Every structure is written in structure tokens, then in C-alpha cells.
PDB file of C-alpha atoms in Angstrom:
ATOM      1  CA  MET V   9     109.603  94.393  75.254  1.00  0.00           C
ATOM      2  CA  ILE V  10     105.881  94.630  75.906  1.00  0.00           C
ATOM      3  CA  ARG V  11     104.471  98.022  75.012  1.00  0.00           C
ATOM      4  CA  THR V  12     101.597  99.983  76.489  1.00  0.00           C
ATOM      5  CA  ILE V  13      98.860 100.571  73.941  1.00  0.00           C
ATOM      6  CA  CYS V  14      97.988 104.265  73.667  1.00  0.00           C
ATOM      7  CA  VAL V  15      96.121 104.940  70.423  1.00  0.00           C
ATOM      8  CA  PHE V  16      94.387 108.299  70.710  1.00  0.00           C
ATOM      9  CA  LEU V  17      94.787 110.111  67.414  1.00  0.00           C
ATOM     10  CA  ALA V  18      91.876 108.471  65.611  1.00  0.00           C
ATOM     11  CA  LEU V  19      89.557 107.598  68.462  1.00  0.00           C
ATOM     12  CA  PRO V  20      87.168 104.819  67.409  1.00  0.00           C
ATOM     13  CA  VAL V  21      83.573 105.184  68.581  1.00  0.00           C
ATOM     14  CA  PHE V  22      81.242 102.181  68.563  1.00  0.00           C
ATOM     15  CA  ALA V  23      77.502 101.907  69.067  1.00  0.00           C
ATOM     16  CA  SER V  24      77.712  98.722  71.118  1.00  0.00           C
ATOM     17  CA  ALA V  25      80.027  95.992  72.351  1.00  0.00           C
ATOM     18  CA  GLN V  26      78.911  93.834  69.428  1.00  0.00           C
ATOM     19  CA  ASN V  27      80.138  96.405  66.895  1.00  0.00           C
ATOM     20  CA  LEU V  28      83.818  96.454  67.829  1.00  0.00           C
ATOM     21  CA  ASP V  29      86.154  96.478  64.859  1.00  0.00           C
ATOM     22  CA  ASP V  30      88.737  93.762  64.320  1.00  0.00           C
ATOM     23  CA  ASP V  31      91.610  96.005  65.425  1.00  0.00           C
ATOM     24  CA  LEU V  32      90.065  96.734  68.824  1.00  0.00           C
ATOM     25  CA  ARG V  33      89.092  93.092  69.297  1.00  0.00           C
ATOM     26  CA  ALA V  34      92.700  92.105  68.618  1.00  0.00           C
ATOM     27  CA  ARG V  35      94.024  94.674  71.083  1.00  0.00           C
ATOM     28  CA  LEU V  36      91.597  93.544  73.770  1.00  0.00           C
ATOM     29  CA  ALA V  37      92.692  89.948  73.224  1.00  0.00           C
ATOM     30  CA  ALA V  38      96.364  90.926  73.593  1.00  0.00           C
ATOM     31  CA  ALA V  39      95.938  93.175  76.639  1.00  0.00           C
ATOM     32  CA  HIS V  40      97.118  92.450  80.151  1.00  0.00           C
ATOM     33  CA  ILE V  41      94.775  95.027  81.695  1.00  0.00           C
ATOM     34  CA  ILE V  42      91.488  96.215  80.164  1.00  0.00           C
ATOM     35  CA  VAL V  43      89.912  99.275  81.769  1.00  0.00           C
ATOM     36  CA  LEU V  44      86.152  99.538  81.183  1.00  0.00           C
ATOM     37  CA  GLY V  45      84.795 102.981  82.003  1.00  0.00           C
ATOM     38  CA  GLU V  46      81.210 103.886  82.737  1.00  0.00           C
ATOM     39  CA  THR V  47      78.763 106.557  83.724  1.00  0.00           C
ATOM     40  CA  HIS V  48      77.725 105.029  87.018  1.00  0.00           C
ATOM     41  CA  ASP V  49      73.945 105.397  86.674  1.00  0.00           C
ATOM     42  CA  ASN V  50      73.615 104.305  83.038  1.00  0.00           C
ATOM     43  CA  PRO V  51      72.248 100.728  82.883  1.00  0.00           C
ATOM     44  CA  ALA V  52      73.343 100.328  79.259  1.00  0.00           C
ATOM     45  CA  HIS V  53      76.962 100.934  80.233  1.00  0.00           C
ATOM     46  CA  HIS V  54      76.834  98.060  82.695  1.00  0.00           C
ATOM     47  CA  GLU V  55      75.215  95.772  80.121  1.00  0.00           C
ATOM     48  CA  ILE V  56      78.132  96.496  77.800  1.00  0.00           C
ATOM     49  CA  GLN V  57      80.635  95.871  80.587  1.00  0.00           C
ATOM     50  CA  ALA V  58      78.998  92.510  81.309  1.00  0.00           C
ATOM     51  CA  ASP V  59      79.107  91.599  77.607  1.00  0.00           C
ATOM     52  CA  LEU V  60      82.786  92.494  77.398  1.00  0.00           C
ATOM     53  CA  VAL V  61      83.639  90.586  80.571  1.00  0.00           C
ATOM     54  CA  ALA V  62      81.930  87.503  79.129  1.00  0.00           C
ATOM     55  CA  THR V  63      83.880  87.926  75.882  1.00  0.00           C
ATOM     56  CA  ILE V  64      87.268  88.611  77.479  1.00  0.00           C
ATOM     57  CA  ALA V  65      86.932  85.917  80.183  1.00  0.00           C
ATOM     58  CA  PRO V  66      89.444  87.654  82.476  1.00  0.00           C
ATOM     59  CA  LYS V  67      91.373  85.914  85.221  1.00  0.00           C
ATOM     60  CA  ALA V  68      90.621  88.821  87.566  1.00  0.00           C
ATOM     61  CA  ILE V  69      88.181  91.718  87.865  1.00  0.00           C
ATOM     62  CA  VAL V  70      88.904  94.869  89.867  1.00  0.00           C
ATOM     63  CA  TYR V  71      85.912  96.904  91.032  1.00  0.00           C
ATOM     64  CA  GLU V  72      86.101 100.556  92.035  1.00  0.00           C
ATOM     65  CA  MET V  73      82.895 100.081  94.043  1.00  0.00           C
ATOM     66  CA  ILE V  74      83.951  97.522  96.647  1.00  0.00           C
ATOM     67  CA  THR V  75      86.702  97.218  99.230  1.00  0.00           C
ATOM     68  CA  GLU V  76      89.317  94.507  99.511  1.00  0.00           C
ATOM     69  CA  ALA V  77      87.437  93.006 102.463  1.00  0.00           C
ATOM     70  CA  GLN V  78      84.156  92.936 100.539  1.00  0.00           C
ATOM     71  CA  ALA V  79      85.819  91.403  97.486  1.00  0.00           C
ATOM     72  CA  SER V  80      87.104  88.536  99.606  1.00  0.00           C
ATOM     73  CA  GLN V  81      83.480  87.529 100.272  1.00  0.00           C
ATOM     74  CA  VAL V  82      82.615  87.101  96.583  1.00  0.00           C
ATOM     75  CA  ARG V  83      82.334  83.381  95.816  1.00  0.00           C
ATOM     76  CA  GLY V  84      80.629  81.482  93.040  1.00  0.00           C
ATOM     77  CA  ASP V  85      77.777  80.242  95.225  1.00  0.00           C
ATOM     78  CA  ILE V  86      76.987  83.727  96.524  1.00  0.00           C
ATOM     79  CA  VAL V  87      77.107  85.229  93.036  1.00  0.00           C
ATOM     80  CA  GLN V  88      74.247  82.932  92.018  1.00  0.00           C
ATOM     81  CA  GLU V  89      71.933  84.782  94.444  1.00  0.00           C
ATOM     82  CA  GLU V  90      71.621  88.479  93.635  1.00  0.00           C
ATOM     83  CA  ARG V  91      70.233  89.520  97.023  1.00  0.00           C
ATOM     84  CA  ALA V  92      72.837  87.482  98.908  1.00  0.00           C
ATOM     85  CA  LEU V  93      75.669  89.102  96.968  1.00  0.00           C
ATOM     86  CA  GLU V  94      74.165  92.550  97.400  1.00  0.00           C
ATOM     87  CA  LYS V  95      73.997  92.001 101.158  1.00  0.00           C
ATOM     88  CA  VAL V  96      77.553  90.648 101.424  1.00  0.00           C
ATOM     89  CA  LEU V  97      78.832  93.719  99.591  1.00  0.00           C
ATOM     90  CA  GLY V  98      76.847  96.113 101.793  1.00  0.00           C
ATOM     91  CA  TRP V  99      75.587  97.694  98.607  1.00  0.00           C
ATOM     92  CA  ASP V 100      72.504  99.352 100.089  1.00  0.00           C
ATOM     93  CA  GLU V 101      74.713 101.451 102.352  1.00  0.00           C
ATOM     94  CA  SER V 102      77.359 102.180  99.730  1.00  0.00           C
ATOM     95  CA  GLY V 103      75.739 105.042  97.843  1.00  0.00           C
ATOM     96  CA  TRP V 104      76.284 103.380  94.467  1.00  0.00           C
ATOM     97  CA  PRO V 105      73.401 103.073  91.950  1.00  0.00           C
ATOM     98  CA  ASP V 106      71.004 100.137  92.098  1.00  0.00           C
ATOM     99  CA  PHE V 107      72.827  96.821  92.385  1.00  0.00           C
ATOM    100  CA  SER V 108      70.699  95.271  89.650  1.00  0.00           C
ATOM    101  CA  MET V 109      72.763  97.264  87.143  1.00  0.00           C
ATOM    102  CA  TYR V 110      76.071  95.825  88.374  1.00  0.00           C
ATOM    103  CA  TYR V 111      74.942  92.283  89.120  1.00  0.00           C
ATOM    104  CA  PRO V 112      75.266  91.011  85.497  1.00  0.00           C
ATOM    105  CA  ILE V 113      78.963  91.957  85.580  1.00  0.00           C
ATOM    106  CA  PHE V 114      79.521  89.734  88.615  1.00  0.00           C
ATOM    107  CA  VAL V 115      77.627  86.903  86.895  1.00  0.00           C
ATOM    108  CA  ALA V 116      79.655  87.309  83.700  1.00  0.00           C
ATOM    109  CA  GLY V 117      82.824  87.251  85.783  1.00  0.00           C
ATOM    110  CA  VAL V 118      82.178  83.980  87.620  1.00  0.00           C
ATOM    111  CA  GLY V 119      85.467  82.130  87.568  1.00  0.00           C
ATOM    112  CA  ALA V 120      87.527  85.312  87.734  1.00  0.00           C
ATOM    113  CA  LYS V 121      89.133  86.381  90.996  1.00  0.00           C
ATOM    114  CA  THR V 122      87.417  89.457  92.434  1.00  0.00           C
ATOM    115  CA  TYR V 123      89.415  92.424  93.723  1.00  0.00           C
ATOM    116  CA  GLY V 124      88.165  95.549  95.471  1.00  0.00           C
ATOM    117  CA  ALA V 125      89.865  98.922  95.060  1.00  0.00           C
ATOM    118  CA  ALA V 126      87.445 101.207  96.882  1.00  0.00           C
ATOM    119  CA  VAL V 127      89.044 103.758  99.199  1.00  0.00           C
ATOM    120  CA  PRO V 128      87.040 103.841 102.445  1.00  0.00           C
ATOM    121  CA  ARG V 129      85.790 107.280 103.504  1.00  0.00           C
ATOM    122  CA  THR V 130      87.949 107.177 106.624  1.00  0.00           C
ATOM    123  CA  GLU V 131      91.031 106.697 104.459  1.00  0.00           C
ATOM    124  CA  ALA V 132      89.992 109.437 102.041  1.00  0.00           C
ATOM    125  CA  ARG V 133      89.572 111.846 104.959  1.00  0.00           C
ATOM    126  CA  LYS V 134      93.205 111.263 105.925  1.00  0.00           C
ATOM    127  CA  VAL V 135      94.147 113.269 102.851  1.00  0.00           C
ATOM    128  CA  MET V 136      92.750 116.384 104.527  1.00  0.00           C
ATOM    129  CA  GLY V 137      94.784 116.007 107.700  1.00  0.00           C
ATOM    130  CA  ASP V 138      97.815 113.906 106.817  1.00  0.00           C
ATOM    131  CA  GLY V 139      98.351 114.649 103.141  1.00  0.00           C
ATOM    132  CA  LEU V 140      98.100 112.509 100.021  1.00  0.00           C
ATOM    133  CA  ALA V 141     101.307 110.498 100.386  1.00  0.00           C
ATOM    134  CA  ALA V 142     100.624 109.589 104.017  1.00  0.00           C
ATOM    135  CA  ALA V 143      97.039 108.602 103.210  1.00  0.00           C
ATOM    136  CA  PHE V 144      98.183 106.215 100.462  1.00  0.00           C
ATOM    137  CA  GLY V 145     100.978 104.607 102.434  1.00  0.00           C
ATOM    138  CA  ALA V 146     104.233 102.858 101.632  1.00  0.00           C
ATOM    139  CA  ASP V 147     104.166 103.007  97.824  1.00  0.00           C
ATOM    140  CA  ALA V 148     103.202 106.679  97.542  1.00  0.00           C
ATOM    141  CA  GLU V 149     106.512 107.653  95.945  1.00  0.00           C
ATOM    142  CA  VAL V 150     106.308 104.774  93.458  1.00  0.00           C
ATOM    143  CA  PHE V 151     102.931 106.072  92.261  1.00  0.00           C
ATOM    144  CA  GLY V 152     104.106 109.684  92.144  1.00  0.00           C
ATOM    145  CA  LEU V 153     101.909 110.803  95.028  1.00  0.00           C
ATOM    146  CA  ASP V 154     104.760 112.510  96.868  1.00  0.00           C
ATOM    147  CA  ALA V 155     105.019 115.183  94.153  1.00  0.00           C
ATOM    148  CA  PRO V 156     102.585 117.957  93.213  1.00  0.00           C
ATOM    149  CA  LEU V 157     100.835 117.972  89.867  1.00  0.00           C
ATOM    150  CA  ASP V 158     101.865 120.231  87.034  1.00  0.00           C
ATOM    151  CA  PRO V 159     100.189 123.598  87.817  1.00  0.00           C
ATOM    152  CA  ASP V 160      98.130 123.570  84.606  1.00  0.00           C
ATOM    153  CA  GLN V 161      96.832 120.073  85.320  1.00  0.00           C
ATOM    154  CA  GLN V 162      96.084 121.040  88.919  1.00  0.00           C
ATOM    155  CA  ARG V 163      93.999 123.984  87.693  1.00  0.00           C
ATOM    156  CA  GLN V 164      92.159 121.800  85.188  1.00  0.00           C
ATOM    157  CA  ARG V 165      91.399 119.183  87.815  1.00  0.00           C
ATOM    158  CA  GLU V 166      90.175 121.750  90.317  1.00  0.00           C
ATOM    159  CA  ALA V 167      87.910 123.277  87.659  1.00  0.00           C
ATOM    160  CA  MET V 168      86.500 119.822  86.874  1.00  0.00           C
ATOM    161  CA  GLN V 169      85.822 119.161  90.556  1.00  0.00           C
ATOM    162  CA  MET V 170      84.007 122.475  90.852  1.00  0.00           C
ATOM    163  CA  LYS V 171      81.943 121.727  87.738  1.00  0.00           C
ATOM    164  CA  ALA V 172      81.150 118.192  88.940  1.00  0.00           C
ATOM    165  CA  HIS V 173      79.843 119.651  92.195  1.00  0.00           C
ATOM    166  CA  CYS V 174      77.772 122.318  90.421  1.00  0.00           C
ATOM    167  CA  ASP V 175      79.969 125.215  91.575  1.00  0.00           C
ATOM    168  CA  ALA V 176      78.857 124.497  95.145  1.00  0.00           C
ATOM    169  CA  LEU V 177      82.227 123.610  96.690  1.00  0.00           C
ATOM    170  CA  PRO V 178      84.244 126.069  98.759  1.00  0.00           C
ATOM    171  CA  VAL V 179      87.314 126.972  96.724  1.00  0.00           C
ATOM    172  CA  GLU V 180      89.630 126.018  99.577  1.00  0.00           C
ATOM    173  CA  LEU V 181      88.404 122.391  99.377  1.00  0.00           C
ATOM    174  CA  LEU V 182      89.356 121.916  95.731  1.00  0.00           C
ATOM    175  CA  PRO V 183      93.020 120.890  96.222  1.00  0.00           C
ATOM    176  CA  ALA V 184      91.981 118.174  98.685  1.00  0.00           C
ATOM    177  CA  MET V 185      89.255 116.949  96.313  1.00  0.00           C
ATOM    178  CA  VAL V 186      91.859 116.594  93.575  1.00  0.00           C
ATOM    179  CA  ASP V 187      94.143 114.711  95.968  1.00  0.00           C
ATOM    180  CA  VAL V 188      91.349 112.279  96.847  1.00  0.00           C
ATOM    181  CA  GLN V 189      90.840 111.606  93.134  1.00  0.00           C
ATOM    182  CA  ARG V 190      94.572 110.955  92.758  1.00  0.00           C
ATOM    183  CA  LEU V 191      94.435 108.626  95.766  1.00  0.00           C
ATOM    184  CA  ARG V 192      91.634 106.611  94.168  1.00  0.00           C
ATOM    185  CA  ASP V 193      93.392 106.492  90.791  1.00  0.00           C
ATOM    186  CA  ALA V 194      96.556 105.177  92.418  1.00  0.00           C
ATOM    187  CA  ARG V 195      94.675 102.594  94.485  1.00  0.00           C
ATOM    188  CA  LEU V 196      92.896 101.294  91.381  1.00  0.00           C
ATOM    189  CA  ALA V 197      96.233 101.016  89.593  1.00  0.00           C
ATOM    190  CA  GLN V 198      97.891  99.348  92.587  1.00  0.00           C
ATOM    191  CA  VAL V 199      95.161  96.721  92.856  1.00  0.00           C
ATOM    192  CA  ALA V 200      95.092  96.117  89.088  1.00  0.00           C
ATOM    193  CA  ILE V 201      98.847  95.492  89.097  1.00  0.00           C
ATOM    194  CA  LYS V 202      98.496  93.136  92.064  1.00  0.00           C
ATOM    195  CA  ALA V 203      95.715  91.267  90.266  1.00  0.00           C
ATOM    196  CA  LEU V 204      97.935  90.935  87.201  1.00  0.00           C
ATOM    197  CA  ASP V 205     100.830  89.637  89.288  1.00  0.00           C
ATOM    198  CA  ASP V 206      98.590  87.211  91.177  1.00  0.00           C
ATOM    199  CA  THR V 207      96.760  85.736  88.204  1.00  0.00           C
ATOM    200  CA  GLY V 208      98.834  86.500  85.125  1.00  0.00           C
ATOM    201  CA  GLY V 209      95.875  88.330  83.574  1.00  0.00           C
ATOM    202  CA  PRO V 210      94.017  89.409  81.705  1.00  0.00           C
ATOM    203  CA  VAL V 211      92.581  91.777  84.292  1.00  0.00           C
ATOM    204  CA  VAL V 212      89.421  93.829  83.760  1.00  0.00           C
ATOM    205  CA  VAL V 213      88.886  97.019  85.752  1.00  0.00           C
ATOM    206  CA  ILE V 214      85.338  98.314  86.297  1.00  0.00           C
ATOM    207  CA  THR V 215      85.413 102.027  87.070  1.00  0.00           C
ATOM    208  CA  GLY V 216      84.033 105.423  86.164  1.00  0.00           C
ATOM    209  CA  ASN V 217      85.162 107.273  83.055  1.00  0.00           C
ATOM    210  CA  GLY V 218      86.978 109.824  85.209  1.00  0.00           C
ATOM    211  CA  HIS V 219      89.264 107.184  86.692  1.00  0.00           C
ATOM    212  CA  ALA V 220      89.540 105.325  83.374  1.00  0.00           C
ATOM    213  CA  ARG V 221      90.914 108.224  81.339  1.00  0.00           C
ATOM    214  CA  ALA V 222      94.415 107.457  80.117  1.00  0.00           C
ATOM    215  CA  ASP V 223      95.913 110.926  80.354  1.00  0.00           C
ATOM    216  CA  TRP V 224      95.724 111.298  84.132  1.00  0.00           C
ATOM    217  CA  GLY V 225      93.519 108.529  85.547  1.00  0.00           C
ATOM    218  CA  MET V 226      94.495 105.092  86.789  1.00  0.00           C
ATOM    219  CA  PRO V 227      95.983 103.959  83.429  1.00  0.00           C
ATOM    220  CA  ALA V 228      98.572 106.740  83.768  1.00  0.00           C
ATOM    221  CA  ALA V 229      99.504 105.357  87.185  1.00  0.00           C
ATOM    222  CA  ILE V 230      99.807 101.849  85.732  1.00  0.00           C
ATOM    223  CA  ALA V 231     102.074 103.178  82.967  1.00  0.00           C
ATOM    224  CA  LEU V 232     104.254 104.892  85.564  1.00  0.00           C
ATOM    225  CA  VAL V 233     104.711 101.798  87.718  1.00  0.00           C
ATOM    226  CA  ARG V 234     104.419  98.983  85.153  1.00  0.00           C
ATOM    227  CA  PRO V 235     105.271 100.450  81.735  1.00  0.00           C
ATOM    228  CA  ASP V 236     105.496  96.984  80.171  1.00  0.00           C
ATOM    229  CA  ALA V 237     101.847  96.176  80.909  1.00  0.00           C
ATOM    230  CA  VAL V 238      99.673  96.227  77.801  1.00  0.00           C
ATOM    231  CA  THR V 239      96.699  98.327  78.860  1.00  0.00           C
ATOM    232  CA  VAL V 240      93.612  99.033  76.751  1.00  0.00           C
ATOM    233  CA  ILE V 241      91.139 101.683  77.896  1.00  0.00           C
ATOM    234  CA  VAL V 242      87.493 101.711  76.797  1.00  0.00           C
ATOM    235  CA  GLY V 243      85.379 104.713  77.772  1.00  0.00           C
ATOM    236  CA  GLN V 244      81.610 104.982  77.464  1.00  0.00           C
ATOM    237  CA  GLY V 245      79.645 107.941  76.219  1.00  0.00           C
ATOM    238  CA  GLU V 246      75.986 108.867  76.121  1.00  0.00           C
ATOM    239  CA  GLY V 247      74.034 110.001  73.081  1.00  0.00           C
ATOM    240  CA  GLY V 248      77.146 110.694  71.032  1.00  0.00           C
ATOM    241  CA  THR V 249      78.949 112.638  73.748  1.00  0.00           C
ATOM    242  CA  VAL V 250      82.534 111.509  74.295  1.00  0.00           C
ATOM    243  CA  PRO V 251      83.730 111.578  77.922  1.00  0.00           C
ATOM    244  CA  GLU V 252      86.543 113.945  78.815  1.00  0.00           C
ATOM    245  CA  GLY V 253      90.032 112.506  78.619  1.00  0.00           C
ATOM    246  CA  ARG V 254      91.854 110.008  76.434  1.00  0.00           C
ATOM    247  CA  PHE V 255      90.691 106.479  75.644  1.00  0.00           C
ATOM    248  CA  ASP V 256      91.605 103.792  73.147  1.00  0.00           C
ATOM    249  CA  ALA V 257      87.942 103.552  72.150  1.00  0.00           C
ATOM    250  CA  VAL V 258      84.570 104.904  73.239  1.00  0.00           C
ATOM    251  CA  LEU V 259      81.329 102.915  73.190  1.00  0.00           C
ATOM    252  CA  GLN V 260      78.076 104.835  72.855  1.00  0.00           C
ATOM    253  CA  SER V 261      74.709 104.246  74.545  1.00  0.00           C
ATOM    254  CA  PRO V 262      71.521 106.291  74.906  1.00  0.00           C
ATOM    255  CA  PRO V 263      71.567 108.720  77.841  1.00  0.00           C
ATOM    256  CA  ALA V 264      70.167 107.438  81.119  1.00  0.00           C
ATOM    257  CA  GLU V 265      67.022 109.072  82.455  1.00  0.00           C
ATOM    258  CA  ARG V 266      68.027 111.207  85.424  1.00  0.00           C
ATOM    259  CA  ASP V 267      67.203 114.429  87.181  1.00  0.00           C
ATOM    260  CA  HIS V 268      69.569 117.314  86.617  1.00  0.00           C
ATOM    261  CA  PRO V 269      72.527 116.557  88.900  1.00  0.00           C
ATOM    262  CA  CYS V 270      72.653 120.109  90.233  1.00  0.00           C
ATOM    263  CA  LEU V 271      69.153 119.932  91.717  1.00  0.00           C
ATOM    264  CA  ALA V 272      70.623 118.249  94.785  1.00  0.00           C
ATOM    265  CA  PHE V 273      72.776 121.314  95.450  1.00  0.00           C
ATOM    266  CA  LYS V 274      69.906 123.813  95.342  1.00  0.00           C
ATOM    267  CA  LYS V 275      68.632 125.087  98.649  1.00  0.00           C
ATOM    268  CA  PRO V 276      64.907 124.436  99.315  1.00  0.00           C
TER     269      PRO V 276
END
């Protein structure tokens, strides 16, 4: 029986991808699915992801940032031209940080099949009107989306959404915001499992730390649906800060230079 790796009691923290200990290297080599978290606007996090992709040499890479249709356009010849790939992916209109940060991951992953797990805005909006299960579709029950969260977890998630949006969200929107996060977690897990079935793995998932967390992010959905998949989760911190949630290991980088995120919510 294959077991899911969940080692959280003595969380290893490493300064870079080159400083991984032998135990983590062995677990990465044995994994079916490797989830690589990030803080989206930190260039160092993407450098580490690219290094790990080159080391792991996965058969497939799942990106949170692109859709299934966009992923189907990623070919080796296009990957060789940064601007061409950026255009094919519609990156300028996507709202994600500068493509130059993500491009080395695509280059490192040449030879791997590319999968997109982004939930289009139109689909996310269905949560508001149709509910979470209907928005996800046929496998909603399989991924546990037909059932409410434990009340304590629901409260924690709503509090995190409020904090992430600088206390600027109407309280009545919080349940739907949590449902959208659950939708995205489940879609990432669904696509990662498909990639594993299609290619045999290993599969690397590129996503934010919030989706990568093992306790209630996409790895939890993988464990629910495919408990025999060996999944290793690597989070990334900044300046010694460990991201919220559970991870098998956390890599550390200097903080990115950025304006205070709450400035955008202040009225002029």
C-alpha cells in the first residue's frame, strides 16, 4: 500500500533548494505529486521552483495560473520564446505578477506535459448564484464539496479571507469567498490527479502557499480522493516567516520588495 507522506511534527526549514537534507531529497524522489508553494510576487520563490522542477524532472506540471485551454497551447517551440509564451497564455490580462518570474519554471519543465488548473472568473462567480457543488460539477461529492466545513474551520477561513482583504470585505461575502477557495483547491487536486493518471508521474504543482497547505488546501483534497498517492508539500516563507498551514518542509527566501498590500484598499 502506498502511503501519503504527512510529516509535520518537526518541520524542516531550508535556506534554499540547494540545502535540502537527504531525507527530503529522498521523499521528493519517491513522491507521485510534489506541491511547490509560493508567495506569488516573490521572484526568489519562483527561482527555487524552477530549480526544483529541473531537479525532479517531472512528467507533468500543473499551474494554478493558467486554464486548461491555455495549457494546451504550451509547446516546446513556444517555450523557447518568452514573449511568445506570455502572449499565448494571455498573461498580461491575467492579473498575475510579471511573467519573467514564472518563465524559468516553464523552461525548466520543457519535456513535461503542461496542465492548467485555473478557475475562470465566470466559473467562480457561479458559486455565488448556484452554490459550490453546482459550480464544480460532476465530481463535487467525490471532493467533499457537497458538505459544509466544520464550523471552526469555516470561522478560521472566513477570518483569513477578511485579513487577506485588509478587513475591507462585507461580512456577508465571506462564506462565498471561502467557497471559491475550496473550489480552486478541489480543481487543483482534480487536475493533479488527472495528470498523475495520464503520465504516471511525478507531477509538480505550482501554486500559492494558501492552496498548497496540507491541512485544508489541495493536498487534503488529493488525500480524500486518492489516499494512495504519495504527496510531498513544500511551502515557501519570507525572511524566516513560516506560511500558515501544514507543510512537509518550508524553504526560506528574503522578503520581496512590495508596497503594503492594504494601501490598495484605502480610499483616496
